[in-house]
Coordinates of C-alpha atoms and ligand atoms in Angstrom, one line a residue:
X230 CA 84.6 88.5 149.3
X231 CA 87.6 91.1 149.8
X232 CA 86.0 92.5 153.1
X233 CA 83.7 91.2 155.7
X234 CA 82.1 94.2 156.0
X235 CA 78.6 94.1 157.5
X236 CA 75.9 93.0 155.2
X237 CA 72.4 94.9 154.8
X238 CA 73.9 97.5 157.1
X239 CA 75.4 100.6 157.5
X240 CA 79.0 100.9 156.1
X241 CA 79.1 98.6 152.9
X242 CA 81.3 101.2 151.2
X243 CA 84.4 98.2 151.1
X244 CA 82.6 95.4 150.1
X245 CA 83.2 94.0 146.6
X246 CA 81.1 90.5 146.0
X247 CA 83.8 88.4 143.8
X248 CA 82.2 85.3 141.8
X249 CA 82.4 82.0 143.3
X250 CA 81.6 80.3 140.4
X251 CA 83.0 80.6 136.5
X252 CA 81.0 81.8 134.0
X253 CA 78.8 79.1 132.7
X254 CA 78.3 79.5 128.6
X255 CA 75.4 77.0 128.3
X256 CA 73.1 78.7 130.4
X257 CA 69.4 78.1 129.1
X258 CA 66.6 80.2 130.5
X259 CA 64.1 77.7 129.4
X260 CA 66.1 74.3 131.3
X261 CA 67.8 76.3 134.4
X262 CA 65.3 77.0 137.4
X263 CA 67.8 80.3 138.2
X264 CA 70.7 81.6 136.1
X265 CA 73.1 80.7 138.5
X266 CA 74.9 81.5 141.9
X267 CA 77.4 84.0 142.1
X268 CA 78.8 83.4 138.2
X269 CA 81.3 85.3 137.0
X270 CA 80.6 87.5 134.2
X271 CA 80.2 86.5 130.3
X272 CA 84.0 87.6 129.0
X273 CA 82.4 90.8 126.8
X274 CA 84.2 93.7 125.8
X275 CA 82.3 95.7 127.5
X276 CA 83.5 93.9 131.1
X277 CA 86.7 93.8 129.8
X278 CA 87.4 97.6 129.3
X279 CA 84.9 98.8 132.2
X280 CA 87.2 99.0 135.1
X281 CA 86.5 97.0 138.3
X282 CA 82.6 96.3 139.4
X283 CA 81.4 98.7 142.0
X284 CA 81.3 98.1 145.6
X285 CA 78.3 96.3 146.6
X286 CA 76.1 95.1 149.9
X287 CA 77.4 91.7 149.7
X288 CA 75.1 88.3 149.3
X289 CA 72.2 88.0 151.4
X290 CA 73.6 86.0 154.2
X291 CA 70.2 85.9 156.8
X292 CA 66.5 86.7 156.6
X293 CA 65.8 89.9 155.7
X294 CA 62.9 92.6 156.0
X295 CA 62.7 94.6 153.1
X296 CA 60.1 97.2 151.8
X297 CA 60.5 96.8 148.3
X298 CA 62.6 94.1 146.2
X299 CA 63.6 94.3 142.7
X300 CA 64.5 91.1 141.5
X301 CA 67.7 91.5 138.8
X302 CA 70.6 94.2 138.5
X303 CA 70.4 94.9 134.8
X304 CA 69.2 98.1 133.3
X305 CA 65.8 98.0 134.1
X306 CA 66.5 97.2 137.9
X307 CA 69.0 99.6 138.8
X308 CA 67.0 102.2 136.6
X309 CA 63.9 101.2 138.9
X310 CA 65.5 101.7 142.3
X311 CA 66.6 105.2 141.0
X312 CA 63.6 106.5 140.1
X313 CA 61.5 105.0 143.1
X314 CA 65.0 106.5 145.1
X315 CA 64.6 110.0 143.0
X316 CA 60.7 110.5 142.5
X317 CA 59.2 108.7 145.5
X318 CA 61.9 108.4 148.5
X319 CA 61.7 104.8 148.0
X320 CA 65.0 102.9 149.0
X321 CA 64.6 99.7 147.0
X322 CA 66.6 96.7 147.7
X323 CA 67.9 94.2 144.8
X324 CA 68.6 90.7 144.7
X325 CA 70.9 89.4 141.7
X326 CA 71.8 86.0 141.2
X327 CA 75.0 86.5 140.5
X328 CA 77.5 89.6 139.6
X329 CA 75.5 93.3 139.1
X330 CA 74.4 93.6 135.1
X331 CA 75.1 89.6 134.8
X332 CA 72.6 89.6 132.5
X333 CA 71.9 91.1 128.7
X334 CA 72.9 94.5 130.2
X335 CA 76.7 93.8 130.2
X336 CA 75.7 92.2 126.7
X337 CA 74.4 93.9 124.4
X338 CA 75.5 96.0 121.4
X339 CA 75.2 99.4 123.4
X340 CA 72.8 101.2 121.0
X341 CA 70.0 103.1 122.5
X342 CA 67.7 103.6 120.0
X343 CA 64.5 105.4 119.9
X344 CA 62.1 102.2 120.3
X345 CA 60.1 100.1 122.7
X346 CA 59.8 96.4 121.5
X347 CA 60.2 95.1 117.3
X348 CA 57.5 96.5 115.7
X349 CA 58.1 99.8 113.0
X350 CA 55.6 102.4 113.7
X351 CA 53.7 101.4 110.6
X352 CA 53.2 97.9 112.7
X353 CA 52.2 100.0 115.5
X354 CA 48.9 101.2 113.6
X355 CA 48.0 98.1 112.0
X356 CA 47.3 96.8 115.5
X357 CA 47.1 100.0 117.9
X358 CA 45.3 102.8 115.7
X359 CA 47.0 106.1 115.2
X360 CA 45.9 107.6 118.5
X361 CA 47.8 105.0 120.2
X362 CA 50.6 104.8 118.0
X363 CA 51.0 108.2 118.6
X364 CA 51.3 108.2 122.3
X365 CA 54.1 105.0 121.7
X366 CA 56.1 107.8 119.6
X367 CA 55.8 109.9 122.3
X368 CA 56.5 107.1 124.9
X369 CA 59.6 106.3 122.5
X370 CA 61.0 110.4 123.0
X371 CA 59.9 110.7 126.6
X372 CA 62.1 107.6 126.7
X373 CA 65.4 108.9 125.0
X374 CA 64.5 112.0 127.0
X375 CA 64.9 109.8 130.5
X376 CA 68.0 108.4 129.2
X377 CA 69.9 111.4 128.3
X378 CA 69.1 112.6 131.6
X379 CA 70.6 109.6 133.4
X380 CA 73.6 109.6 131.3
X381 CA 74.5 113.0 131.4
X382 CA 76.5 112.3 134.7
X383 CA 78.0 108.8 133.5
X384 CA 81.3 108.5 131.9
X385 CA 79.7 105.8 129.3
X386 CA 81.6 107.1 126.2
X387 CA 78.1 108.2 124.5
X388 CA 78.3 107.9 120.4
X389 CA 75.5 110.7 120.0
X390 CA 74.3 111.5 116.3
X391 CA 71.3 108.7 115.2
X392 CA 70.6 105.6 114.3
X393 CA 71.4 104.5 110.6
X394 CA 69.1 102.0 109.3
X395 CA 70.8 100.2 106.5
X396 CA 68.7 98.6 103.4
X397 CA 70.9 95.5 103.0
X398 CA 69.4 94.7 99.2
X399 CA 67.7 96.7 97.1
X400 CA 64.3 95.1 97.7
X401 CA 64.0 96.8 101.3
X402 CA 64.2 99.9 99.4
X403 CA 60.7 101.0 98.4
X404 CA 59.4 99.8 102.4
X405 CA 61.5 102.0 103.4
X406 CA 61.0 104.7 101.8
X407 CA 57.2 104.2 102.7
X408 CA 58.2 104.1 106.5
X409 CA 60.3 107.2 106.3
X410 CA 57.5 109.0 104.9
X411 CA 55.1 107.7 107.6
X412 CA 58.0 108.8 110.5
X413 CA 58.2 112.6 108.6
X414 CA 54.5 112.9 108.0
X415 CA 52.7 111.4 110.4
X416 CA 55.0 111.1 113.3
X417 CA 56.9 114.5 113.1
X418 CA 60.0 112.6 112.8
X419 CA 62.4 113.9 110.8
X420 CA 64.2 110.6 109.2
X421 CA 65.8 111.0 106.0
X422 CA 66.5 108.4 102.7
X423 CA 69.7 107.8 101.7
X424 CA 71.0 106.6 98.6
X425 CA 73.6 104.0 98.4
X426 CA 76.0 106.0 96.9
X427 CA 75.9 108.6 99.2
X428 CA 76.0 105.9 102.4
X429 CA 79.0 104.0 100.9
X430 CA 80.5 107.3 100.5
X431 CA 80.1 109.3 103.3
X432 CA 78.6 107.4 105.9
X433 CA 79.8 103.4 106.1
X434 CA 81.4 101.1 103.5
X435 CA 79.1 98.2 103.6
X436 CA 79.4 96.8 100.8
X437 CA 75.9 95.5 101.0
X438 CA 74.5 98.4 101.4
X439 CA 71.3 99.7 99.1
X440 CA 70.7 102.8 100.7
X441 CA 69.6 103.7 104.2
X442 CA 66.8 105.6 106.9
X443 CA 68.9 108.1 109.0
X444 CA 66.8 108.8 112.2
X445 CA 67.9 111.5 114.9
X446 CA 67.9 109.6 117.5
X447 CA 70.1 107.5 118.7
X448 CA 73.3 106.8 120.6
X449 CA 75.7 104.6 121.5
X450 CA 77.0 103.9 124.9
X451 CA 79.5 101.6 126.9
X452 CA 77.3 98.7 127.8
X453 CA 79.5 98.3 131.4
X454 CA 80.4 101.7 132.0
X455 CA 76.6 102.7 131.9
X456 CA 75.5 99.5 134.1
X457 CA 78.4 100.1 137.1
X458 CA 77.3 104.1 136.3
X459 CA 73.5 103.4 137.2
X460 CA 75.0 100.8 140.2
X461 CA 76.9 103.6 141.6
X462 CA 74.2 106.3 141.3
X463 CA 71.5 103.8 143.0
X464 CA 73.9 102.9 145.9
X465 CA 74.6 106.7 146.5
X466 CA 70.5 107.3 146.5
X467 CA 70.1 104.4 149.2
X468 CA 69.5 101.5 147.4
X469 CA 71.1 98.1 148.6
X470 CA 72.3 95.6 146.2
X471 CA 72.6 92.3 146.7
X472 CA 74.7 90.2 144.1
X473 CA 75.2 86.3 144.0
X474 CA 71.2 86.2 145.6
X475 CA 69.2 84.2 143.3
X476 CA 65.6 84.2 143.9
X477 CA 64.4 80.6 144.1
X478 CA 61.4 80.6 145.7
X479 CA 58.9 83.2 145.4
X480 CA 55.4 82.8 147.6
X481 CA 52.8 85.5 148.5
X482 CA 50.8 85.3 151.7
X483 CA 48.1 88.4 152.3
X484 CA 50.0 91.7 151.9
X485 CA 53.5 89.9 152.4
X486 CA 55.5 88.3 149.7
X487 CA 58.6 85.7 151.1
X488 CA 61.7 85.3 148.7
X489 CA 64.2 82.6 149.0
X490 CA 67.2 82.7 148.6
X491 CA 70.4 81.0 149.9
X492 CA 71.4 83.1 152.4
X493 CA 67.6 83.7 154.0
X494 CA 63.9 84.5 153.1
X495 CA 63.8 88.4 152.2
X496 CA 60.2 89.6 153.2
X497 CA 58.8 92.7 150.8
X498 CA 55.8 94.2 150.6
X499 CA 56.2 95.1 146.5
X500 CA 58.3 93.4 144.2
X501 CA 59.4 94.6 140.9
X502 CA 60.8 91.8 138.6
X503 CA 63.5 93.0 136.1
X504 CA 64.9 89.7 134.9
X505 CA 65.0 90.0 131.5
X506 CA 65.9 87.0 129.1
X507 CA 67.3 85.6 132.1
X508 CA 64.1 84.7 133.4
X509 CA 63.3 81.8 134.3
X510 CA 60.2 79.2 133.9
X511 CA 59.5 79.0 137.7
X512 CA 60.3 82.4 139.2
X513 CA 56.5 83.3 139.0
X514 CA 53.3 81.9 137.9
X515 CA 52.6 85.0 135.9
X516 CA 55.8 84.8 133.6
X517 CA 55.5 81.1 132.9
X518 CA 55.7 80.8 129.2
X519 CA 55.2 84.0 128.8
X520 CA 58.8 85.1 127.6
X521 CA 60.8 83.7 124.1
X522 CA 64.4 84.0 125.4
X523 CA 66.4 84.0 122.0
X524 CA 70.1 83.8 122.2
X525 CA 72.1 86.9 120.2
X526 CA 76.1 86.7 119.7
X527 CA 78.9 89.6 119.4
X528 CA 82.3 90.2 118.6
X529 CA 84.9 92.6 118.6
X530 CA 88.2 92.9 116.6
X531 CA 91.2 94.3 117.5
X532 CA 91.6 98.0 117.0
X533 CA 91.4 99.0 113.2
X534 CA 94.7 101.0 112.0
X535 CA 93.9 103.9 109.9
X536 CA 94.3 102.0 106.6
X537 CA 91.3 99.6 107.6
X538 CA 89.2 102.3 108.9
X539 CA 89.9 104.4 105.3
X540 CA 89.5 101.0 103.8
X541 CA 86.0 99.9 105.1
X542 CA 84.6 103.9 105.0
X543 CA 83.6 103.6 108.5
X544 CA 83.0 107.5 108.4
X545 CA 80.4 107.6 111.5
X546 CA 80.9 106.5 115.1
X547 CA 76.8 106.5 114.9
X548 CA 75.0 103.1 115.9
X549 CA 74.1 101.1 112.7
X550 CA 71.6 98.1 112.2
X551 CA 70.6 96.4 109.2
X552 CA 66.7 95.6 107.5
X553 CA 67.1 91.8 107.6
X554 CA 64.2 90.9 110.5
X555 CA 67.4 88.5 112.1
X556 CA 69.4 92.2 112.0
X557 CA 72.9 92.6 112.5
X558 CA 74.2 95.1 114.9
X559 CA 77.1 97.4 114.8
X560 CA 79.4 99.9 114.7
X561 CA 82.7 101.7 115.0
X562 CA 83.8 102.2 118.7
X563 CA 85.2 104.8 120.1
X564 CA 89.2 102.8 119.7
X565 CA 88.3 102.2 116.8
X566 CA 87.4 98.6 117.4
X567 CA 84.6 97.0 115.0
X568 CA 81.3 95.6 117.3
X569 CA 78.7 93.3 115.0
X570 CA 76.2 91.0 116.6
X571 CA 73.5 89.0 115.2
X572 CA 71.8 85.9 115.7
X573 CA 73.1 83.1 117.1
X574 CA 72.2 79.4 118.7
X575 CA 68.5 78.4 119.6
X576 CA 69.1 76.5 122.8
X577 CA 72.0 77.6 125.7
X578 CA 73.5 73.8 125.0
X579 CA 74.5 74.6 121.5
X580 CA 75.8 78.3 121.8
X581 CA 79.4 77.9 122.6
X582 CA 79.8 75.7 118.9
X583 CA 82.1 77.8 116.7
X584 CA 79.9 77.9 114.2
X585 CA 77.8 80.7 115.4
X586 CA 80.9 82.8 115.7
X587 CA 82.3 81.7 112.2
X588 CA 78.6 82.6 111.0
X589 CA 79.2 86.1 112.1
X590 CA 82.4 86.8 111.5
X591 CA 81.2 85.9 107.8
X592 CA 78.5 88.0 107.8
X593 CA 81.3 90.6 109.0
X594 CA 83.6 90.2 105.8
X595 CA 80.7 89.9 103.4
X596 CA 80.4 93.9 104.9
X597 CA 83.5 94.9 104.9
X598 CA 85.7 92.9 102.8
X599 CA 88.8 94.6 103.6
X600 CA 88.8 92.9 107.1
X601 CA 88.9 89.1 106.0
X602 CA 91.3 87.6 108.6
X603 CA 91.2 90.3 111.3
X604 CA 91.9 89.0 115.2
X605 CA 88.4 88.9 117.1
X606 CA 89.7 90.1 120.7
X607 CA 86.2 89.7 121.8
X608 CA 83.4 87.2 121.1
X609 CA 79.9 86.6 123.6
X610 CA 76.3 85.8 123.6
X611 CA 73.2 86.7 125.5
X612 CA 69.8 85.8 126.1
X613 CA 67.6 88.2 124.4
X614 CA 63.7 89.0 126.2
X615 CA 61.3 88.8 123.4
X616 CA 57.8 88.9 124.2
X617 CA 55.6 87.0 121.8
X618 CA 53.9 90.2 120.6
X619 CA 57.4 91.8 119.9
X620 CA 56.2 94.3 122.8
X621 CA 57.5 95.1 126.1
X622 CA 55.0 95.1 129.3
X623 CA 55.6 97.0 132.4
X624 CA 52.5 96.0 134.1
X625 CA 50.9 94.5 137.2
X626 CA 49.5 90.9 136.1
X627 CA 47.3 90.5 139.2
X628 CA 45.2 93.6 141.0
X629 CA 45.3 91.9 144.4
X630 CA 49.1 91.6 144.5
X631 CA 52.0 94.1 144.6
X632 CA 53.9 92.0 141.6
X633 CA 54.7 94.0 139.0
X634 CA 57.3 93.7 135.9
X635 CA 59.3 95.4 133.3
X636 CA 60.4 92.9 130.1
X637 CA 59.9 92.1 126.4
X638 CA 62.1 94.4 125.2
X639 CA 63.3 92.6 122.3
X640 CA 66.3 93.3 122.1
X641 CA 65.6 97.4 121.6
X642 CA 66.3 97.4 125.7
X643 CA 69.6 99.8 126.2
X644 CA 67.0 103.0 125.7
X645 CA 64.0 101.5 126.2
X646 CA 64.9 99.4 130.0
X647 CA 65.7 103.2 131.5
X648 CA 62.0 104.5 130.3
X649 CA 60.6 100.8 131.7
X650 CA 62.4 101.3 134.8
X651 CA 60.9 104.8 135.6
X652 CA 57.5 103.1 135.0
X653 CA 58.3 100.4 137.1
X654 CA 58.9 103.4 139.7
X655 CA 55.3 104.1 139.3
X656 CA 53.6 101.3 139.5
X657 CA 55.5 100.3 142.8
X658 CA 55.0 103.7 144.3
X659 CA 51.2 103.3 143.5
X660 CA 50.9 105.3 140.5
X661 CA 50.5 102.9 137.9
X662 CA 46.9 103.9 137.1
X663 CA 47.8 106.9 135.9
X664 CA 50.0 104.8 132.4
X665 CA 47.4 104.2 129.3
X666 CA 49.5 102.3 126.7
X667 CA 48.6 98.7 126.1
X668 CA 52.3 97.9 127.1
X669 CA 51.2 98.9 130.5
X670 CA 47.9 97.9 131.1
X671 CA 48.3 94.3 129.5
X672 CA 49.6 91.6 130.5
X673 CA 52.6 89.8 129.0
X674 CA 50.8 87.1 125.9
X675 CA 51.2 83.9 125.3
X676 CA 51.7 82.6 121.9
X677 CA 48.8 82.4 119.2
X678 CA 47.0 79.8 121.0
X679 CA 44.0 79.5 123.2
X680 CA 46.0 80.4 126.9
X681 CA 45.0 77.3 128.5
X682 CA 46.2 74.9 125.7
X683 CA 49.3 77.2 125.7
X684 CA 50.6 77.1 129.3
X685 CA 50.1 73.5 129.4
X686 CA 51.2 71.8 126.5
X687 CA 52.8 74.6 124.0
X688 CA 56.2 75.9 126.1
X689 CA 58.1 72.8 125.2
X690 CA 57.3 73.1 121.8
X691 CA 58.3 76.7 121.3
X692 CA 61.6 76.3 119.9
X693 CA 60.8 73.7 117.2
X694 CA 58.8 76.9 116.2
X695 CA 61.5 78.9 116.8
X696 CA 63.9 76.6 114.2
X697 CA 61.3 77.2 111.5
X698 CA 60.9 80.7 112.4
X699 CA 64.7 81.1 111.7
X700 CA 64.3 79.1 108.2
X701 CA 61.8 81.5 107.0
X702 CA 63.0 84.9 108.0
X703 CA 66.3 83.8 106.1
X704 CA 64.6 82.8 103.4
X705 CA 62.7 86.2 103.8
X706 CA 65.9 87.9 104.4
X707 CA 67.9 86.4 101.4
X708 CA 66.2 84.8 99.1
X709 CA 62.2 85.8 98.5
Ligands
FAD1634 C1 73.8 90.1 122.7 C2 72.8 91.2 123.0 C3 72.8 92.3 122.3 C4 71.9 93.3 122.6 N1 72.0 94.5 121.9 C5 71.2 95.5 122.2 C6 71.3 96.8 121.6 O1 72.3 97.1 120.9 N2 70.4 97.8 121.8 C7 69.3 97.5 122.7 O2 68.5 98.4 122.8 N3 69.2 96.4 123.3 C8 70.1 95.4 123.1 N4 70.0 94.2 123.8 C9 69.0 94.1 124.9 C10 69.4 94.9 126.1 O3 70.7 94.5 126.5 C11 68.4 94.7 127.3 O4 67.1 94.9 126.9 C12 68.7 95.7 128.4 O5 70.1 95.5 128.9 C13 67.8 95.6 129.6 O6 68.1 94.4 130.4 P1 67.3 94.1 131.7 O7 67.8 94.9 132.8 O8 65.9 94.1 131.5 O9 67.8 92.6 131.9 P2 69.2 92.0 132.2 O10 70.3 92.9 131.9 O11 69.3 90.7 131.5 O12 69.2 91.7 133.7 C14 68.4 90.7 134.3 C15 69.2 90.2 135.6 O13 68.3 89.5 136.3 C16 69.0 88.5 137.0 N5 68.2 87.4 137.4 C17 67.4 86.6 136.7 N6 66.8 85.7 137.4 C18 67.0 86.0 138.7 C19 66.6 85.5 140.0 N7 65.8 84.4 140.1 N8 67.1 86.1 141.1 C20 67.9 87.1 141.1 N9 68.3 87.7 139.9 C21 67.9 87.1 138.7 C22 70.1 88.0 136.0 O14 71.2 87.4 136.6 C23 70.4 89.4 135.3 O15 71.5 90.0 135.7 C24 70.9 93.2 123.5 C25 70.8 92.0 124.3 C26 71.8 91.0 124.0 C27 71.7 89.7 124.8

């Protein structure tokens, strides 16, 4: 701590919470009953160029009234306590377990696309209908809509233009032509083919390239900029944050609900849990096995000179992903600085091996040749929230308790986790009723199995699927 200010009180303004424990790279979700204590942050680029965390309210240090709770400090938290702040005079307060946007949020690849969990819009009709699918496009622009708003006042180095979708072999082609079509015709959205030519030309120089989808919307942001930008503007609305505060109990008794953590129980009356692929097994009944945390690495090279840049046609700053379903990520950033991220390990024990960075620093050169042997100033993983319908819920799993969450994102979060956190808003302010998708009114799913057999007997065996999973989208991705 650099001040002892008072905690939970008045005049926080000085206090900064520093880590009191390293960064832990083997962190598993799925083996680790919280993600920590007061860890120091993963060593991203994005906390390495943001500037010094905000000022925060310190650890919880003795039991503690509060009206509402939101458990995590990523996205989707901060976003909630400024919109139950901003719409509903709500002063939320919210426990982190360890530094504020630990989590995915200081993470991630920074591109705020126009989507709410994995599926295309095509997928969204094979299992919604078109009515529905519909009102998810409209959920989708409501949601870029909410984000521009909140990052209109924060310096987050915005990479405006679209999203370019990149065909990466000739096979993808033809579906995507048929999704474009969908997007134009029966979504209003105006997407547009391009050829391969034209996108090695005058749009990027991967070399894998076989055309590409270029949607309007889309932007890219600085991951840590935005998350200490949201901190800020919660703290100035009223909201108290609580770093190195790990929820490790969580019991509901009548109306009341009793959090532990190690400084003292903090009493609510709502809770709104925003822990992401960070969550763990134990930290409520309703979430157990309910979540696929899948790990997802990054790196970044050293600045490109001008030759490099010329030499790889990187001609847009715009936010790029590829077709393969394990999809690389990536883009030019505003130094002019590569990012590409991908998959990486399965378990938390096996992500530090250097294979998964050699893996995608390969995938890198087979892109853009003309970097073979550039520095990598920057290399990180993250534990991605994917739901096992590839949709997000922002729901209330039980009618006769104030528990409600936002998660299963899917990696499609930076966008999407501002949108959640509005509707989290709602639900804790009491207007939940009022939201008709199925990613609010359902609960999270299990797997493909009958639920009871599931939450007994299936969780351990999830990432044997997982490994298989893996074999046959690569073989899907390369090779069929
Ligand atoms: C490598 C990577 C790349 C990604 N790239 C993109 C991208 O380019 N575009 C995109 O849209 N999305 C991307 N995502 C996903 C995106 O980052 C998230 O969806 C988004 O940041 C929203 O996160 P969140 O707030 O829901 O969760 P998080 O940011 O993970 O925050 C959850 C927080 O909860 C805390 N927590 C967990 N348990 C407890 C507990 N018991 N007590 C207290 N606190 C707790 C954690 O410490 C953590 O800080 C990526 C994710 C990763 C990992």
């Amino acid at each position: 701590m650099e001040t002892a200010m008072p905690r939970n009180g008045v005049d926080t303004e000085a206090t900064k919470t520093s880590p009191s424990q390293p960064y832990d790279p083997t962190y598993d979700p799925l083996k680790s009953a919280t993600p920590g204590e007061g860890r120091d942050y993963a060593p991203t680029y994005w906390i390495g160029t943001a500037g010094e965390p905000p000022a925060d309210d310190g650890p919880i240090i003795q039991d503690t009234d509060a009206d509402v709770v939101i458990i995590g400090s990523g996205f989707t938290g901060l976003t909630a306590a400024i919109f139950l702040a901003e719409e509903y005079g709500i002063k939320a307060t919210v426990l982190e377990a360890n530094r504020t946007s630990w989590g995915c949020s200081t993470r991630n690849g920074g591109q705020a696309q126009c989507a709410s969990g994995r599926l295309k819009r095509s997928q969204w009709i094979q299992r919604y209908g078109l009515d529905t699918a519909l009102k998810l496009h409209r959920e989708c622009l409501d949601g870029m809509a909410t984000f521009k708003a909140l990052i209109k006042d924060i310096d987050c180095e915005p990479q405006p233009g679209g999203h370019l979708y990149v065909a990466h072999r000739d096979k993808v082609m033809p579906t995507l032509e048929k999704e474009a079509k969908l997007l134009r015709e029966t979504f209003d959205y105006d997407v547009q083919i391009i050829d391969a030519d034209t996108v090695k030309r005058e749009w990027i120089g991967d070399l894998e390239a076989a055309g590409a989808m270029h949607e309007p919307e889309g932007i890219g942001i600085h991951a840590g900029k935005l998350a200490f930008g949201y901190h800020r503007k919660a703290r100035a609305l009223g909201v108290k944050i609580h770093p190195a505060s790990p929820v490790q109990g969580f019991e509901t008794h009548g109306d009341v609900h009793y959090l532990q953590t190690p400084g003292g129980v903090v009493k609510a009356r709502a809770v709104g849990i925003a822990t992401g692929g960070y969550t763990s097994q134990s930290l409520h009944r309703e979430l157990k096995n309910r979540l696929l945390p899948i790990l997802s690495n990054s790196i970044v090279t050293r600045q490109l000179t001008n030759d490099e840049v010329e030499a790889c046609s990187l001609r847009t700053r715009q936010v790029i992903t590829d077709t393969r379903i394990l999809r690389h990520y990536y883009r030019l950033l505003p130094d002019n600085r590569l990012q590409i991220g991908s998959r990486s390990a399965i378990t938390g024990r096996d992500a530090p091996q250097k294979k998964y960075e050699t893996m995608l620093i390969g995938d890198m050169h087979r892109k853009f040749p003309a970097l073979k042997g550039i520095d990598i100033d920057y290399s990180w993983w993250g534990w991605v929230d994917v739901s096992h319908d590839m949709m997000p819920r922002i729901h209330q799993p039980d009618a006769k308790e104030t528990v409600y969450y936002a998660l299963g994102y899917g990696g499609n979060g930076v966008m999407y986790s501002a949108q959640a956190g509005r509707r989290l808003a709602q639900w804790i302010a009491g207007h939940g009723h009022e939201l008709d998708l199925p990613i609010f009114t359902s609960k999270m799913p299990f797997p493909n199995l009958r639920e009871k057999v599931e939450s007994q007997a299936f969780a351990p065996f999830r990432r044997f699927g997982q490994r298989f999973l893996y074999r046959w989208y690569y073989l899907k991705d390369e090779v069929i």
